[in-house]
Amino acid sequence: MTKQVYEGMTLVELKDIAKKLEIKNISKYKKNELIDEILKKSPNTVEKEGVILREKISSKVRNDNNSVSNTTNNKANFNNNTVNNTGFNNNNSSFNNNNSSFNNNSSNNNNSFNNGNRSFNNSSNVSNIVNNNNSDNKVDSKNNEENPALKQEKLNNMINESNSAKGILEILENNNFGFLRCKNYLTSSEDIYVSPSQIRRFNLRTGDEVQGKIREAKEGEKFKALLFVEKVNGEHPERAIGRKYFETLTPIYPKERLRLETSDEKDLSSRLMDIICPIGKGQRGIIVAPPKAGKTTLLKKVAQNISTNYPDIKLIVLLIDERPEEVTDMKRSINGEVIYSTFDEEPQNHAKVSRIVLERAKRMVEQGKDVVILMDSITRLSRAYNLTITPTGRTLSGGLDPGALIMPKKFFGAARNIEEGGSLTILATALVDTGSRMDDMIFEEFKGTGNMEVHLDRKLQERRIFPAIDIYKSGTRKEDLIFSKEEKDVAYTIRKVMYRDGNIEDVTENLIGMLSKTSDNKEFINVFKKVEFEKRRQNNK
């Protein structure tokens, strides 16, 4: 539009046009100033018989136009000189008199002829340029048509030539993308970038084990990138799309037994746990222990026996705030996955590792698998959250923030037996009698949340009675669902004797002595029945 057209508009209409042209700070301009800004921003316009033609002129087109304009000017000169030449022929009568004019005209004629040649050459160059441009456009259109096929072929070649890798997915909360953690579930230089489109395509979640083809990091990139998803949790990626969420599955009491007894006759701790406090699939158990009572040794035995008796069960040992040498010992002792965050690392690492381990276990349970997590310890995990969370403004005894227990309770509370199939069993240790009021408060908060407890007694340990399991305090809720009838009768009888005599240390010592004299629990049950039968007969006499 011309300036006169814009002057006939109102200021409101001009502001609307300025907004469309993305002119900033519209309100500070007066009407004439705003018109000038619009004319600066608006594209080049040409008026022709009432029709306004707009076009964006690039530099290349301007050069072509300049060459065309030069050609037309040269043609015009050629025509003018040609007219002069005809005039010379018409004035043949004055040939003799105007000799000088003849020379001038002939020179003009030659000049015009030369100019004409130049213009002809220029016009031929323009036609060549146009032809070249047309041929380039045809090639570009062909390339555009072939581009999708070429791109797909290049992508297939890149996928075939690339290496395969797998890791545990962590989706960042503030973004849609994620990374495959390849080393101890923590951030490292070996992580692999996963794009948002891949996450949405296969309904990927934090904790999924993703395997696929990767490409190396390009210049300016820090991480490798996932090109092609081959498997999700060991299955075809399409199966991950319609799976249910862990929170929507139905939790029930454990009904299937996890036997810890093995062929090793000297392993009395596992045999005693099978009788006093049995473990079922989906159990939520807590091992309460003072320092140096043997909780780490007991946890190691449980891990070894579960991996031996149930190789199909996925076993994860989570060590939080532990000593590095214990991590090495645990790795070498068990056949399972050991995830750790030692005491020399930051509390944020403790919290992050535990969160990803829990999400990993949930993803496997959603597939219908049985998972066992052995955690040492939930007390130190709560201490880590006490340092990392935003303070709630309230403090419990010992300096414990109530908000610090939210995530540890989510972790411990995730243990359950699933009615639709699968189970998550968690055995976590809790520290008591450490001299810290905070540790006692943490144990009190978790005391009623589990459905199985194993108490280790320091007095038994001081008397060199191993395993130092306090029979009086240890037990399992709804144990009749996983006990056989004979095992249930023996367990009830042991507790009756213990309550009757009142001496826990002596009863435990006698029980361990009977276990050591038998090869397995089946033989122990038969011997125990005979002993009790003889005692009853003597009492009746």
Coordinates of C-alpha atoms in Angstrom, one line a residue, residues 155-394:
L155 CA 19.3 -44.0 8.1
N156 CA 19.2 -47.8 7.5
N157 CA 22.9 -47.9 6.7
M158 CA 23.7 -45.9 9.8
I159 CA 21.6 -48.2 12.0
N160 CA 23.2 -51.3 10.5
E161 CA 26.7 -49.9 11.0
S162 CA 26.1 -48.6 14.6
N163 CA 26.7 -50.5 17.8
S164 CA 24.1 -51.8 20.2
A165 CA 23.9 -50.6 23.8
K166 CA 21.4 -50.8 26.7
G167 CA 20.8 -48.9 29.9
I168 CA 18.2 -47.9 32.5
L169 CA 16.1 -45.0 31.3
E170 CA 15.8 -41.9 33.5
I171 CA 13.3 -39.3 32.2
L172 CA 14.1 -35.8 33.5
E173 CA 11.2 -34.3 35.4
N174 CA 11.5 -30.8 33.9
N175 CA 11.9 -32.0 30.3
N176 CA 10.5 -34.6 28.0
F177 CA 13.8 -36.2 27.0
G178 CA 15.8 -38.8 29.0
F179 CA 19.0 -40.6 29.3
L180 CA 20.0 -44.3 29.5
R181 CA 22.1 -44.7 32.6
C182 CA 24.8 -47.3 32.0
K183 CA 26.9 -47.1 35.2
N184 CA 25.3 -47.7 38.6
Y185 CA 22.2 -45.8 37.6
L186 CA 24.1 -42.5 38.0
T187 CA 25.1 -39.7 35.6
S188 CA 28.2 -40.5 33.6
S189 CA 29.9 -39.7 30.3
E190 CA 28.7 -43.1 28.9
D191 CA 25.0 -42.0 29.1
I192 CA 22.8 -42.2 26.0
Y193 CA 20.4 -39.5 25.0
V194 CA 16.7 -40.6 24.3
S195 CA 14.5 -38.2 22.3
P196 CA 11.0 -37.2 23.4
S197 CA 9.5 -38.7 20.2
Q198 CA 10.9 -42.2 21.2
I199 CA 9.6 -41.8 24.7
R200 CA 6.1 -41.0 23.5
R201 CA 6.1 -43.6 20.7
F202 CA 6.8 -46.6 23.0
N203 CA 5.3 -45.2 26.3
L204 CA 8.7 -45.4 28.0
R205 CA 9.0 -44.7 31.7
T206 CA 11.7 -44.1 34.2
G207 CA 13.2 -47.5 35.1
D208 CA 12.8 -49.2 31.7
E209 CA 15.7 -51.2 30.4
V210 CA 16.0 -50.0 26.8
Q211 CA 18.3 -51.7 24.2
G212 CA 18.9 -50.3 20.8
K213 CA 21.3 -48.9 18.2
I214 CA 23.2 -45.8 19.0
R215 CA 25.3 -43.3 17.2
E216 CA 28.4 -41.5 18.5
A217 CA 28.3 -38.0 19.7
K218 CA 28.7 -35.3 17.0
E219 CA 30.8 -32.2 17.3
G220 CA 29.4 -30.0 20.0
E221 CA 27.4 -32.9 21.6
K222 CA 28.2 -34.4 25.0
F223 CA 26.4 -37.7 24.8
K224 CA 25.7 -40.5 22.4
A225 CA 22.1 -40.7 21.0
L226 CA 19.7 -43.6 20.6
L227 CA 18.8 -44.2 16.9
F228 CA 16.6 -47.3 17.0
V229 CA 14.8 -49.0 19.9
E230 CA 15.3 -52.8 19.7
K231 CA 13.9 -54.0 23.0
V232 CA 12.2 -52.6 26.1
N233 CA 12.7 -54.7 29.3
G234 CA 13.9 -57.6 27.1
E235 CA 10.7 -57.6 25.0
H236 CA 9.5 -56.1 21.7
P237 CA 9.0 -52.4 22.1
E238 CA 5.3 -52.6 21.0
R239 CA 4.4 -54.6 24.1
A240 CA 5.4 -51.6 26.3
I241 CA 2.7 -49.4 24.9
G242 CA -0.4 -50.8 26.5
R243 CA 1.0 -51.9 29.8
K244 CA -0.7 -50.9 33.1
Y245 CA 0.8 -48.7 35.8
F246 CA 2.2 -50.2 38.9
E247 CA -0.1 -48.2 41.1
T248 CA -3.3 -49.6 39.5
L249 CA -2.4 -53.2 40.2
T250 CA -4.1 -55.0 43.1
P251 CA -2.0 -55.7 46.2
I252 CA -2.7 -58.8 48.3
Y253 CA -1.0 -60.8 51.1
P254 CA 1.9 -63.0 50.2
K255 CA 0.7 -66.6 49.4
E256 CA 3.8 -68.2 47.9
R257 CA 6.8 -69.1 50.0
L258 CA 10.4 -68.0 49.4
R259 CA 12.4 -70.8 51.1
L260 CA 15.8 -69.7 52.3
E261 CA 17.0 -73.2 53.3
T262 CA 19.7 -74.7 51.1
S263 CA 21.8 -77.9 51.1
D264 CA 24.3 -76.2 53.4
E265 CA 23.7 -77.7 56.9
K266 CA 25.8 -75.1 58.6
D267 CA 23.6 -72.2 57.4
L268 CA 21.5 -72.0 60.5
S269 CA 20.3 -68.4 60.1
S270 CA 18.3 -69.2 57.0
R271 CA 16.8 -72.3 58.4
L272 CA 15.8 -70.5 61.6
M273 CA 14.2 -67.7 59.6
D274 CA 12.2 -70.3 57.6
I275 CA 10.7 -71.5 60.9
I276 CA 10.3 -68.3 62.9
C277 CA 9.7 -65.6 60.3
P278 CA 9.1 -67.0 56.9
I279 CA 9.3 -64.8 53.8
G280 CA 6.7 -64.9 51.0
K281 CA 6.7 -63.3 47.5
G282 CA 5.6 -59.7 48.0
Q283 CA 6.8 -59.5 51.7
R284 CA 7.6 -56.2 53.2
G285 CA 10.2 -57.1 55.8
I286 CA 12.4 -55.1 58.1
I287 CA 15.6 -56.4 59.8
V288 CA 16.1 -54.5 63.0
A289 CA 19.6 -54.6 64.3
P290 CA 22.0 -52.8 66.6
P291 CA 25.6 -52.2 65.5
K292 CA 27.8 -55.3 65.0
A293 CA 24.9 -57.7 65.4
G294 CA 25.5 -59.4 62.0
K295 CA 22.8 -57.7 59.8
T296 CA 25.1 -57.4 56.8
T297 CA 26.1 -61.1 57.1
L298 CA 22.4 -62.1 57.4
L299 CA 21.5 -60.0 54.4
K300 CA 24.3 -61.6 52.3
K301 CA 23.1 -65.1 53.3
V302 CA 19.5 -64.3 52.3
A303 CA 20.8 -62.9 48.9
Q304 CA 22.9 -66.0 48.2
N305 CA 20.1 -68.4 49.1
I306 CA 17.4 -66.6 47.0
S307 CA 19.7 -66.5 44.0
T308 CA 20.5 -70.2 44.5
N309 CA 16.9 -71.5 45.1
Y310 CA 15.1 -69.1 42.7
P311 CA 17.3 -68.2 39.7
D312 CA 14.3 -66.8 37.8
I313 CA 13.7 -64.1 40.5
K314 CA 15.3 -60.7 39.7
L315 CA 17.5 -59.9 42.8
I316 CA 18.7 -56.3 43.4
V317 CA 20.9 -55.5 46.4
L318 CA 20.8 -51.8 47.2
L319 CA 23.6 -50.4 49.5
I320 CA 23.1 -46.9 50.7
D321 CA 25.8 -45.0 52.7
E322 CA 27.8 -48.2 53.1
R323 CA 31.6 -48.8 53.2
P324 CA 33.3 -49.3 49.8
E325 CA 34.8 -52.6 50.9
E326 CA 31.4 -54.0 51.8
V327 CA 30.2 -53.1 48.3
T328 CA 33.1 -55.1 46.8
D329 CA 32.5 -58.0 49.2
M330 CA 28.7 -58.1 48.3
K331 CA 29.5 -58.0 44.6
R332 CA 31.8 -61.0 44.8
S333 CA 29.5 -63.0 47.2
I334 CA 26.1 -62.9 45.4
N335 CA 24.8 -63.7 41.9
G336 CA 22.7 -60.6 41.4
E337 CA 22.7 -56.9 40.7
V338 CA 24.4 -54.7 43.3
I339 CA 23.6 -51.0 43.2
Y340 CA 25.4 -48.8 45.6
S341 CA 26.1 -45.3 46.8
T342 CA 28.9 -45.3 49.4
F343 CA 29.2 -43.0 52.4
D344 CA 31.7 -40.7 50.7
E345 CA 29.2 -39.7 48.0
E346 CA 26.6 -36.8 48.3
P347 CA 23.2 -37.4 49.8
Q348 CA 21.6 -36.4 46.5
N349 CA 23.2 -39.6 45.0
H350 CA 21.7 -41.7 47.7
A351 CA 18.3 -40.4 46.9
K352 CA 18.7 -40.7 43.2
V353 CA 20.0 -44.2 43.2
S354 CA 17.2 -45.4 45.5
R355 CA 14.5 -43.7 43.3
I356 CA 15.7 -45.3 40.1
V357 CA 16.1 -48.8 41.7
L358 CA 12.5 -48.5 42.8
E359 CA 11.3 -47.5 39.4
R360 CA 13.3 -50.3 37.8
A361 CA 11.6 -52.8 40.1
K362 CA 8.1 -51.4 39.3
R363 CA 8.7 -51.8 35.6
M364 CA 9.6 -55.5 36.0
V365 CA 6.6 -56.1 38.3
E366 CA 4.3 -54.5 35.6
Q367 CA 5.6 -57.3 33.3
G368 CA 4.5 -59.9 35.9
K369 CA 7.9 -60.8 37.2
D370 CA 9.0 -61.5 40.8
V371 CA 11.5 -59.0 42.1
V372 CA 13.4 -59.0 45.4
I373 CA 15.2 -55.9 46.8
L374 CA 17.5 -56.2 49.7
M375 CA 18.3 -52.8 51.1
D376 CA 20.9 -51.7 53.6
S377 CA 19.8 -49.5 55.1
I378 CA 16.5 -47.6 55.2
T379 CA 17.8 -45.6 58.2
R380 CA 20.6 -44.0 56.2
L381 CA 18.3 -43.4 53.2
S382 CA 16.0 -41.4 55.6
R383 CA 19.0 -39.5 56.8
A384 CA 20.0 -38.6 53.2
Y385 CA 16.5 -37.3 52.5
N386 CA 16.6 -35.3 55.7
L387 CA 19.6 -33.4 54.3
T388 CA 18.2 -32.9 50.7
I389 CA 14.5 -32.0 51.0
T390 CA 13.2 -28.5 51.4
P391 CA 12.5 -28.0 55.2
T392 CA 8.9 -28.2 56.2
G393 CA 9.4 -26.0 59.2
R394 CA 8.7 -28.8 61.7

